[in-house]
PDB file of C-alpha atoms in Angstrom:
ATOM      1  CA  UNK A  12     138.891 148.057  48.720  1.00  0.00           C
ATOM      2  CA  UNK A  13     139.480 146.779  52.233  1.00  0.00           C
ATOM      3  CA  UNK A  14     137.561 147.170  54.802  1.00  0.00           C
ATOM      4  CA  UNK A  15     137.825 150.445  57.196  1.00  0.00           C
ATOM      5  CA  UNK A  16     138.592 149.362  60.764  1.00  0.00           C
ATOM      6  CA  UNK A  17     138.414 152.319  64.035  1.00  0.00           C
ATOM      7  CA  UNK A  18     141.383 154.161  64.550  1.00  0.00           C
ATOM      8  CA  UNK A  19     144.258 151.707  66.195  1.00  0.00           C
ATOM      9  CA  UNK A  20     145.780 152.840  69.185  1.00  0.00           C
ATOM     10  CA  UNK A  21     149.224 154.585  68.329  1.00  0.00           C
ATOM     11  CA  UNK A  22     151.715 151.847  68.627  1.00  0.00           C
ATOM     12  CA  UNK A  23     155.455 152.918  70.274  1.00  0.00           C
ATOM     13  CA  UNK A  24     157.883 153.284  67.481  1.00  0.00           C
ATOM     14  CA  UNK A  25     161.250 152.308  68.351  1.00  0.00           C
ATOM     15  CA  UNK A  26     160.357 149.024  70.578  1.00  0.00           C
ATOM     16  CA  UNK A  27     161.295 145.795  69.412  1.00  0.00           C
ATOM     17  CA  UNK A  28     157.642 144.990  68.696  1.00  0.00           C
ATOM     18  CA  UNK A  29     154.456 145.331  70.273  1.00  0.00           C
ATOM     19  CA  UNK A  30     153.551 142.242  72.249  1.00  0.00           C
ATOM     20  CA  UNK A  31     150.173 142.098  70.398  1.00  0.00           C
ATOM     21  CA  UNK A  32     152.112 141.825  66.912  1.00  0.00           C
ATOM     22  CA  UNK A  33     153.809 138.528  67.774  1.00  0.00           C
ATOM     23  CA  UNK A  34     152.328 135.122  66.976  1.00  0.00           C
ATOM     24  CA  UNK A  35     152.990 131.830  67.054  1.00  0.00           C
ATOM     25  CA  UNK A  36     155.819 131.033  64.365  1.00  0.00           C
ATOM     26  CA  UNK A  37     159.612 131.752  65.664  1.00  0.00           C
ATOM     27  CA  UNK A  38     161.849 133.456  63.335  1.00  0.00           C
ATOM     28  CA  UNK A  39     165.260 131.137  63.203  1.00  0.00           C
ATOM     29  CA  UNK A  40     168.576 132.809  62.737  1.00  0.00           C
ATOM     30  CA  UNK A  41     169.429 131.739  59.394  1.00  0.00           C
ATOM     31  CA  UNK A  42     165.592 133.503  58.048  1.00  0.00           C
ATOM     32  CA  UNK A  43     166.498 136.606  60.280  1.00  0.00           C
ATOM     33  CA  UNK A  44     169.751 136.937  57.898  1.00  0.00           C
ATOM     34  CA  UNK A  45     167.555 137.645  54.562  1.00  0.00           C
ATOM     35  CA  UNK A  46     166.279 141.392  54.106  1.00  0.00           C
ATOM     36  CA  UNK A  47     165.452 143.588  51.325  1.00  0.00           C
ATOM     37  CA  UNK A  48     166.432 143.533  47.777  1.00  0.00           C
ATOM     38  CA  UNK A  49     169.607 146.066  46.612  1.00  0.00           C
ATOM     39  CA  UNK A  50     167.515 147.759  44.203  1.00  0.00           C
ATOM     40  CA  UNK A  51     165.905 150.894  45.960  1.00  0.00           C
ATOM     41  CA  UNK A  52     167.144 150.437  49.693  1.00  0.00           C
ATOM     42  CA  UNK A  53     170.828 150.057  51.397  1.00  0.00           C
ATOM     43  CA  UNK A  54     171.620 146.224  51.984  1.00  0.00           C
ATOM     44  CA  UNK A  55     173.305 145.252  54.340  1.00  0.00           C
ATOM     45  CA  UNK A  56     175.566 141.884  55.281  1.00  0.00           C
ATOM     46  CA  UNK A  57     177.401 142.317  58.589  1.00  0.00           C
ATOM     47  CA  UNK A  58     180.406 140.365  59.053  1.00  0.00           C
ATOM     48  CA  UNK A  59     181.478 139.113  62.574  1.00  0.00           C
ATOM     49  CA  UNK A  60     183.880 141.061  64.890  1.00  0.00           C
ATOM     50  CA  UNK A  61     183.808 144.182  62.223  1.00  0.00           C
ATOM     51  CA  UNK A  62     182.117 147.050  62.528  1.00  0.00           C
ATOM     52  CA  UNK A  63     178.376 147.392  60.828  1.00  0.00           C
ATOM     53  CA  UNK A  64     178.757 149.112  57.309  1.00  0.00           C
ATOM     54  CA  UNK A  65     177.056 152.564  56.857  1.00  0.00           C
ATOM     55  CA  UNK A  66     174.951 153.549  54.083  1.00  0.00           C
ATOM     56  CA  UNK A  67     177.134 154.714  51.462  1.00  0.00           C
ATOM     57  CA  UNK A  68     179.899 152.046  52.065  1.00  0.00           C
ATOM     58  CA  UNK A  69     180.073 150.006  48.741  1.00  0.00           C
ATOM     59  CA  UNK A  70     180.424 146.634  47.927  1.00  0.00           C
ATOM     60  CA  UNK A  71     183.786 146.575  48.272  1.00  0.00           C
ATOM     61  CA  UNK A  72     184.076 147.694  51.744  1.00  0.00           C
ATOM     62  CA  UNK A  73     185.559 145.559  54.173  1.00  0.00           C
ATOM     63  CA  UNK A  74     182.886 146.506  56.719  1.00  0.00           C
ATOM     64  CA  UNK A  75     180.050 144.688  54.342  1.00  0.00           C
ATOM     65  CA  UNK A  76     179.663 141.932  52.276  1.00  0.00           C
ATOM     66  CA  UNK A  77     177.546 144.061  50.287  1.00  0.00           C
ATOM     67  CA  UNK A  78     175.643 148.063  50.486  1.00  0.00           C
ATOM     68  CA  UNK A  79     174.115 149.162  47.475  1.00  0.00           C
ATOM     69  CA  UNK A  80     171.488 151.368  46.823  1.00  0.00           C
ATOM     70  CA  UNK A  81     170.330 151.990  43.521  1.00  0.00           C
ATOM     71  CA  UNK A  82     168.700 153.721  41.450  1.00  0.00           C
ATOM     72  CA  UNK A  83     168.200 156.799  43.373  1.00  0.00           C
ATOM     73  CA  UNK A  84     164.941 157.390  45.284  1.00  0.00           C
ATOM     74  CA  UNK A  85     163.886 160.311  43.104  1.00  0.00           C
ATOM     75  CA  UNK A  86     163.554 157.540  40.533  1.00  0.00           C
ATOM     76  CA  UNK A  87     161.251 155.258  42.860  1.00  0.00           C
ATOM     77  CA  UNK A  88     159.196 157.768  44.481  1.00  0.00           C
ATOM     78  CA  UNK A  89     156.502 158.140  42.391  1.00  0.00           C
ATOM     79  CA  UNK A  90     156.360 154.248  42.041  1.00  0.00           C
ATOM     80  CA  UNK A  91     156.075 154.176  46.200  1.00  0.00           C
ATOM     81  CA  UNK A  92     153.261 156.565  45.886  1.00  0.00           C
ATOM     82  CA  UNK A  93     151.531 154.660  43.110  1.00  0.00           C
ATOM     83  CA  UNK A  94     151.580 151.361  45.203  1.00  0.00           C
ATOM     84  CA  UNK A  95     150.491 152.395  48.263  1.00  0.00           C
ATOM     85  CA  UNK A  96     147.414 154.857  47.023  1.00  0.00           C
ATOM     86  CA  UNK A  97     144.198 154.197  48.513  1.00  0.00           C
ATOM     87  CA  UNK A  98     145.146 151.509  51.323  1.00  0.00           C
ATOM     88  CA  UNK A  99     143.526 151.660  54.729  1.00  0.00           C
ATOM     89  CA  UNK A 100     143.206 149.922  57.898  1.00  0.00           C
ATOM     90  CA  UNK A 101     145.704 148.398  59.126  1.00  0.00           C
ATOM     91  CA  UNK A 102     148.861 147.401  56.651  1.00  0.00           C
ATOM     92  CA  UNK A 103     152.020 145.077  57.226  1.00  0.00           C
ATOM     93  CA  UNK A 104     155.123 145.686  55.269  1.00  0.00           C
ATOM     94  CA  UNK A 105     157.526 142.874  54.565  1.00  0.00           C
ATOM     95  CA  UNK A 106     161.074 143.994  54.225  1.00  0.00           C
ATOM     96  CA  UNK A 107     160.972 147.207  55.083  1.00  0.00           C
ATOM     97  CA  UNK A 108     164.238 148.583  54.566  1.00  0.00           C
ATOM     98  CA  UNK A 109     165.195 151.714  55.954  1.00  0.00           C
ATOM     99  CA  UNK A 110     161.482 153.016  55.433  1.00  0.00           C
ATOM    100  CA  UNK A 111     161.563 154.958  52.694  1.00  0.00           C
ATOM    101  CA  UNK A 112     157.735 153.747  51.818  1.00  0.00           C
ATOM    102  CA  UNK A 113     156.621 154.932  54.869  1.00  0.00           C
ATOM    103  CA  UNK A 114     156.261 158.879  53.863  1.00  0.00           C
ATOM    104  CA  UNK A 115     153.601 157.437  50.845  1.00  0.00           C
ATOM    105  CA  UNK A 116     151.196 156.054  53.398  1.00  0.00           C
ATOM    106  CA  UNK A 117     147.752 157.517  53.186  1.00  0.00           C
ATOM    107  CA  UNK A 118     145.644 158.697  55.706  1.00  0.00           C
ATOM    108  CA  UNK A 119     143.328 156.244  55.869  1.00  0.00           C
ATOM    109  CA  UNK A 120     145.600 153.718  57.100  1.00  0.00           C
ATOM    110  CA  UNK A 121     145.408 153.541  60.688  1.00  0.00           C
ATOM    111  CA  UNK A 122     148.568 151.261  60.838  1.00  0.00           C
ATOM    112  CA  UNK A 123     151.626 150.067  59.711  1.00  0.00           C
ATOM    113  CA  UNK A 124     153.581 147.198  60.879  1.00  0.00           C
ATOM    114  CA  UNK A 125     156.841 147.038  59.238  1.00  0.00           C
ATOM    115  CA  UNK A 126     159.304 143.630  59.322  1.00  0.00           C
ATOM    116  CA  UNK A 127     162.780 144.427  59.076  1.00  0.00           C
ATOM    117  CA  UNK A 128     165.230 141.869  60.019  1.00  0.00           C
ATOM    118  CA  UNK A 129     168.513 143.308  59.772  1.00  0.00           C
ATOM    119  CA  UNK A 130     169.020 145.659  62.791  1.00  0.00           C
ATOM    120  CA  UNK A 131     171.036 148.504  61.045  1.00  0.00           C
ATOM    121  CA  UNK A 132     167.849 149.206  58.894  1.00  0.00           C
ATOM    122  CA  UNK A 133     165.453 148.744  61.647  1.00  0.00           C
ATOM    123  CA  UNK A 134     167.136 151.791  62.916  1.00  0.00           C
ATOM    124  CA  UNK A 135     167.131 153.779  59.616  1.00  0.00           C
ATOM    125  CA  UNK A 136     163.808 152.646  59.527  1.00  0.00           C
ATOM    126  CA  UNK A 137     162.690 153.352  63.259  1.00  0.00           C
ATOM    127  CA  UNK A 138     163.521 157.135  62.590  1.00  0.00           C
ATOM    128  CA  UNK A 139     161.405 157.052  59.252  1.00  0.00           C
ATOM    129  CA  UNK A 140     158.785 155.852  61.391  1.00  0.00           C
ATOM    130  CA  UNK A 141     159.087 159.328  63.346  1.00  0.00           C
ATOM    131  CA  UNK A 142     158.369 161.135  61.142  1.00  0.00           C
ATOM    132  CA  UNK A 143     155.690 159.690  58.921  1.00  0.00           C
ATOM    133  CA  UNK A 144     152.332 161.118  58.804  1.00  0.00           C
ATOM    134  CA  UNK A 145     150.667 157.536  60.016  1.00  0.00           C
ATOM    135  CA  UNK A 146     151.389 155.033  62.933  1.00  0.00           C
ATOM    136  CA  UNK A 147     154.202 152.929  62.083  1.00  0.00           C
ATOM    137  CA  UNK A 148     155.868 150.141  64.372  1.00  0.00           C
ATOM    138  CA  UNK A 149     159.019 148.641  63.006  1.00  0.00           C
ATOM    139  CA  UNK A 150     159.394 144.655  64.362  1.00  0.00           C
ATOM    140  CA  UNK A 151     162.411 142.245  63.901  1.00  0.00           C
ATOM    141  CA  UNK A 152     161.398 139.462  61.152  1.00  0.00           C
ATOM    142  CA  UNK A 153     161.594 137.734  58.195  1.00  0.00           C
ATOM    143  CA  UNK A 154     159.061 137.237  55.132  1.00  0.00           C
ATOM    144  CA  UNK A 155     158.846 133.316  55.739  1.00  0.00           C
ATOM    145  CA  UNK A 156     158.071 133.818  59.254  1.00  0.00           C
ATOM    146  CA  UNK A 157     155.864 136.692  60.190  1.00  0.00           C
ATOM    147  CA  UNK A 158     155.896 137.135  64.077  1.00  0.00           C
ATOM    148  CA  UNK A 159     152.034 138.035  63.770  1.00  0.00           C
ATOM    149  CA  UNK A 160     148.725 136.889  64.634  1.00  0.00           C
ATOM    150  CA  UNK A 161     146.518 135.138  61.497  1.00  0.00           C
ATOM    151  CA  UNK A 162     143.900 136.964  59.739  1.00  0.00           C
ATOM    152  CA  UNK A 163     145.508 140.800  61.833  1.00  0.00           C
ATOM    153  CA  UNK A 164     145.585 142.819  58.596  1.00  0.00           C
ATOM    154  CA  UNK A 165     143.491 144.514  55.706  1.00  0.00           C
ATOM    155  CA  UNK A 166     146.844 144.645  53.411  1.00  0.00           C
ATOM    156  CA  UNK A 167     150.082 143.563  52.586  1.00  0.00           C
ATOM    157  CA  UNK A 168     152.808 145.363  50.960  1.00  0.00           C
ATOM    158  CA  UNK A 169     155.732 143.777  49.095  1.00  0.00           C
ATOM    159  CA  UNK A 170     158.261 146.091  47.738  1.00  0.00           C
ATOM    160  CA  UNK A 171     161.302 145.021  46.098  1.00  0.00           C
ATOM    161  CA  UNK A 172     161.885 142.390  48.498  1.00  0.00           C
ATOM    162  CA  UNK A 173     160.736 138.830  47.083  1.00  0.00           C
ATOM    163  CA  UNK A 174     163.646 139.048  44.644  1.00  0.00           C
ATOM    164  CA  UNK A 175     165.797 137.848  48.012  1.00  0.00           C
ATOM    165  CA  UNK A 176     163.625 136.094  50.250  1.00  0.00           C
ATOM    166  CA  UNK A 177     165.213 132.474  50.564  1.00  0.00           C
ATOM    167  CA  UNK A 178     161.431 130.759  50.238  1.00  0.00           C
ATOM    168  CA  UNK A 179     158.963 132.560  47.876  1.00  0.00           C
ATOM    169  CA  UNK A 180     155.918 130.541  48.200  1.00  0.00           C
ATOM    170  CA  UNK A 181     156.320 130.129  51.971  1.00  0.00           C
ATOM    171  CA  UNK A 182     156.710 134.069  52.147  1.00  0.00           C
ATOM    172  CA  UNK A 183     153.194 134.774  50.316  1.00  0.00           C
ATOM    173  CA  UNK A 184     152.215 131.649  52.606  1.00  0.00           C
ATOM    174  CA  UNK A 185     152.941 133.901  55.339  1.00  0.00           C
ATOM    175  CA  UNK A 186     151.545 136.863  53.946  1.00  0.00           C
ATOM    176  CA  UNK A 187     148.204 134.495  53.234  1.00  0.00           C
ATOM    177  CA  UNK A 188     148.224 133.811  56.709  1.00  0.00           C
ATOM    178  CA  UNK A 189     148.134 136.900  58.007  1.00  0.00           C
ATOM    179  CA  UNK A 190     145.502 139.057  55.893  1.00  0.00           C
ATOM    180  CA  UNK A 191     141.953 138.485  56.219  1.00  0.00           C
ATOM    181  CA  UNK A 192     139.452 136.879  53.865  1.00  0.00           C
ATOM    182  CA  UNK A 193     138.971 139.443  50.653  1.00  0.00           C
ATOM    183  CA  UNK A 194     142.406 141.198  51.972  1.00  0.00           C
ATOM    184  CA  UNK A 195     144.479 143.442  49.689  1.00  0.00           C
ATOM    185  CA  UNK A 196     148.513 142.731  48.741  1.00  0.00           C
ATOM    186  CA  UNK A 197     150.442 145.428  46.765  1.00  0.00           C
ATOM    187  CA  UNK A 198     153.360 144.708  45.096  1.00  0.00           C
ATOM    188  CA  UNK A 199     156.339 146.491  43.314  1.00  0.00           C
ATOM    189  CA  UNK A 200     159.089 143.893  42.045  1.00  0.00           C
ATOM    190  CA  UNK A 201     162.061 143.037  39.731  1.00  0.00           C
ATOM    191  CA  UNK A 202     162.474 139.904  38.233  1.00  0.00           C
ATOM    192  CA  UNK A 203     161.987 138.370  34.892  1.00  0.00           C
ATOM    193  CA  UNK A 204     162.739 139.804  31.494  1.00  0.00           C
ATOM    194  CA  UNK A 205     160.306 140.239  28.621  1.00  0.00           C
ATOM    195  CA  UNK A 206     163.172 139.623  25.928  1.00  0.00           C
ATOM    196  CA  UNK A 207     164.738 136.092  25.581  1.00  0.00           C
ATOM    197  CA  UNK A 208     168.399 137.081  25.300  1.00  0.00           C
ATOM    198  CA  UNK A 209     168.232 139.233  28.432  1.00  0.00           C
ATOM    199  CA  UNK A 210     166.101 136.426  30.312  1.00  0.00           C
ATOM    200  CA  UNK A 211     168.342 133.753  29.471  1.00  0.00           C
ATOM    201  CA  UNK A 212     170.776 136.275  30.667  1.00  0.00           C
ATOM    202  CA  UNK A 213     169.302 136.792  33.867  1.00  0.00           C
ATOM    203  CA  UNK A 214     169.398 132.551  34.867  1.00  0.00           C
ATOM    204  CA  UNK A 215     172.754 132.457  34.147  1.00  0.00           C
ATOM    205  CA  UNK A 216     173.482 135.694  36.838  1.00  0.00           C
ATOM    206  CA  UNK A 217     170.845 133.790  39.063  1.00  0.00           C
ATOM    207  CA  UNK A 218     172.400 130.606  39.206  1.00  0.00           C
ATOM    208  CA  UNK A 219     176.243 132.254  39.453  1.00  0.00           C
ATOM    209  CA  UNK A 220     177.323 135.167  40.574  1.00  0.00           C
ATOM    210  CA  UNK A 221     174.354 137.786  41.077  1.00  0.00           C
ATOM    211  CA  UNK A 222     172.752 136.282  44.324  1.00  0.00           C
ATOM    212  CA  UNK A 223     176.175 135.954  46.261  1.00  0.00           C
ATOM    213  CA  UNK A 224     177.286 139.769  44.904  1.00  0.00           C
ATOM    214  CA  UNK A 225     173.869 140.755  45.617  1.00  0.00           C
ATOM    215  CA  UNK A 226     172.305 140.206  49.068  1.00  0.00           C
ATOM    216  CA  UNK A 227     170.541 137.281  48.124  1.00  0.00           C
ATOM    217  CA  UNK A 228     168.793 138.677  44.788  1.00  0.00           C
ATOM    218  CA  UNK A 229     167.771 136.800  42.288  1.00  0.00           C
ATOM    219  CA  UNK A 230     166.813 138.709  38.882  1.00  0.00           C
ATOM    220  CA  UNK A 231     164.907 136.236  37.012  1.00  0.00           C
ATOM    221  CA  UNK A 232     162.108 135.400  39.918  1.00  0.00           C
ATOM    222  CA  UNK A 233     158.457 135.387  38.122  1.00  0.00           C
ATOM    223  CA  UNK A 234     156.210 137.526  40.746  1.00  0.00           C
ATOM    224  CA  UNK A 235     153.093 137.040  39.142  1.00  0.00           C
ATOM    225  CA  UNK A 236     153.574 133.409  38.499  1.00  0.00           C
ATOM    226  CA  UNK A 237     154.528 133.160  41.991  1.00  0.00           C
ATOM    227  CA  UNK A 238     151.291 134.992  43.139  1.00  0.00           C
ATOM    228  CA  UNK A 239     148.841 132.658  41.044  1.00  0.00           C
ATOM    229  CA  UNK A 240     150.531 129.559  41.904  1.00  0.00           C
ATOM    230  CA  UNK A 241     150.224 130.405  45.739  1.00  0.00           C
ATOM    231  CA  UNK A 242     146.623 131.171  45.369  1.00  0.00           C
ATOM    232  CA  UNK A 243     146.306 135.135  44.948  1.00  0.00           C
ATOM    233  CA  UNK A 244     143.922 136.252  42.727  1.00  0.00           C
ATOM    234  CA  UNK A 245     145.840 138.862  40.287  1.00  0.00           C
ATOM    235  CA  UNK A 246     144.269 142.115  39.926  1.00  0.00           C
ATOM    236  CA  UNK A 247     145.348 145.085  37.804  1.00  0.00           C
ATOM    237  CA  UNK A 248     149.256 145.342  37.228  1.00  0.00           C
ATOM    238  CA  UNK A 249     151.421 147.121  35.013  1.00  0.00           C
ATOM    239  CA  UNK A 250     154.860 146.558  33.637  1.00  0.00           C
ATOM    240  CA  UNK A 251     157.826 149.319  34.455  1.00  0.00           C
ATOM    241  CA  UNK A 252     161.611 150.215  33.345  1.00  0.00           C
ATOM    242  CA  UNK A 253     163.978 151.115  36.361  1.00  0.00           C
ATOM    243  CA  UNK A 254     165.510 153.270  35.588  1.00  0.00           C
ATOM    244  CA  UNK A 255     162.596 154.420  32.493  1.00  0.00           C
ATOM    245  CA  UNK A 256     165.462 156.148  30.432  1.00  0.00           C
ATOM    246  CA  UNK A 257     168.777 154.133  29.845  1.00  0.00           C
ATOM    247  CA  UNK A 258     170.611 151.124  29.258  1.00  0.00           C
ATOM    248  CA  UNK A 259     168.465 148.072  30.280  1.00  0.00           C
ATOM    249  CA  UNK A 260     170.011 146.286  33.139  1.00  0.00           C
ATOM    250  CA  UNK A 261     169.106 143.005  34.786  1.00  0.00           C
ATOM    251  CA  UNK A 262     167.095 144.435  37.625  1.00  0.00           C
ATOM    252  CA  UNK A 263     165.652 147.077  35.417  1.00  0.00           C
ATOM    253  CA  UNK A 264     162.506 144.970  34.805  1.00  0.00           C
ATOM    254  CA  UNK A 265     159.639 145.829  37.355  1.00  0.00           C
ATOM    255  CA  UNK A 266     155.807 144.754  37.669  1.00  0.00           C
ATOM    256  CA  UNK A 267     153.885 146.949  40.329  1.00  0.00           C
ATOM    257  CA  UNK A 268     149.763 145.746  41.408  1.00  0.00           C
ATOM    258  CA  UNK A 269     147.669 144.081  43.132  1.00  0.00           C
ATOM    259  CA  UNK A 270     146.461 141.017  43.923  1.00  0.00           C
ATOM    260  CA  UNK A 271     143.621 139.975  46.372  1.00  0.00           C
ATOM    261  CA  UNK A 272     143.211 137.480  48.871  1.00  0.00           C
ATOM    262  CA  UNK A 273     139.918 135.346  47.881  1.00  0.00           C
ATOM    263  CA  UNK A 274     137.113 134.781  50.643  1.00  0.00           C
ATOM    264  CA  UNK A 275     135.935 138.845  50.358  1.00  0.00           C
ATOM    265  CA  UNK A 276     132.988 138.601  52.515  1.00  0.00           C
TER     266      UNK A 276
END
């Protein structure tokens, strides 16, 4: 497990960023545009000169290129609880939505730094952060560019949010960068199918209409491939259904695990 650090000093929620957080990479504009996956937070695409799209707009609304939040949280809860079990120290989240992982931190962790890069969820997630049971700071970002100091963290979380990044292996670059030797990452993703029909079915969506419709998302992404091939060491992982019960849709495929940075002293 990682490493126990002393309590961190209580970092001010609502800021945009501790000083201490920010490293040496800039985050451009175009990065700062990709956020978290449509599957279990609100996603949002501003469009210039209109107002910012609330919540439960849809994708039809002329305030947003696309909202959507779905499947419900009671449905993703207990997944959120499962990932997050048993971390300490001190944790960055990538894509942190409008925080609705924060309420499953333990504990033990002594803080959570949580990269957002669209502002309306910063702000969802900035009143999250109030009223979860650990330190949480939420900081403007992107996965492919972590404004954070190398080698700062004990553990990574990555939940439903590689699905959209623009760069996969730079954004578990990043998050290589920034753990320590023997650090933790836990994950909780969509992407590819099991079944041939509905993964040929997925790279078609993929390579039309889904990513466009979708924030970004791509539904045929191979996580664990993705992991190995960018030098995490896979640990235990299971296979979910999201929704469990249902018709099988093309996000409905999940993996949630863990994988381990190697070098644990």
């Amino acid at each position: 497990p990682p490493r126990s650090l002393p309590p961190a000093r209580p970092v001010p929620v609502g800021t945009e960023g501790n000083p201490s957080h920010r490293g040496t990479i800039a985050v451009s504009a175009h990065l700062a545009e990709e956020g978290p996956c449509h599957l279990c937070r609100v996603r949002v695409h501003e469009q210039p000169g209109r107002r910012p799209a609330t919540p439960c707009a849809t994708p039809s609304s002329p305030a947003s290129t696309h909202v959507r939040a779905w499947p419900s949280e009671p449905l993703l809860a207990g997944h959120r609880k499962e990932l997050l079990a048993g971390l300490s120290g001190r944790v960055i989240e990538v894509g942190a939505g409008n925080g609705l992982n924060f309420a499953h931190y333990p504990g033990a962790v002594s803080e959570v730094v949580a990269i957002e890069p669209e502002r309306l969820l910063r702000k969802l997630a900035r009143s999250a952060a109030l009223r979860a049971e650990v330190p949480v700071d939420v900081v403007p970002g992107a996965a492919e560019a972590l404004p954070v100091k190398s080698e700062a963290f004990d553990a990574a979380v990555a939940s439903l949010v590689l699905c959209s990044v623009r760069d996969v292996p730079r954004a578990l670059g990043e998050l290589r960068r920034v753990l320590r030797p023997g650090g933790e990452l836990r994950f909780f993703e969509h992407g590819r199918a099991p079944g041939t029909l509905m993964a040929a079915t997925q790279r078609v969506l993929d390579r039309t209409v889904w990513p466009p419709l979708f924030g970004g998302c791509h539904v045929a992404r191979d996580t664990l491939g993705a992991l190995r091939e960018a030098g995490f060491e896979l640990g235990a992982y299971r296979r979910v259904l999201v929704p469990a019960k249902g018709p099988r849709l093309p996000t409905s495929y999940c993996v949630i695990g863990t994988a381990r940075l190697p070098g644990a002293p």
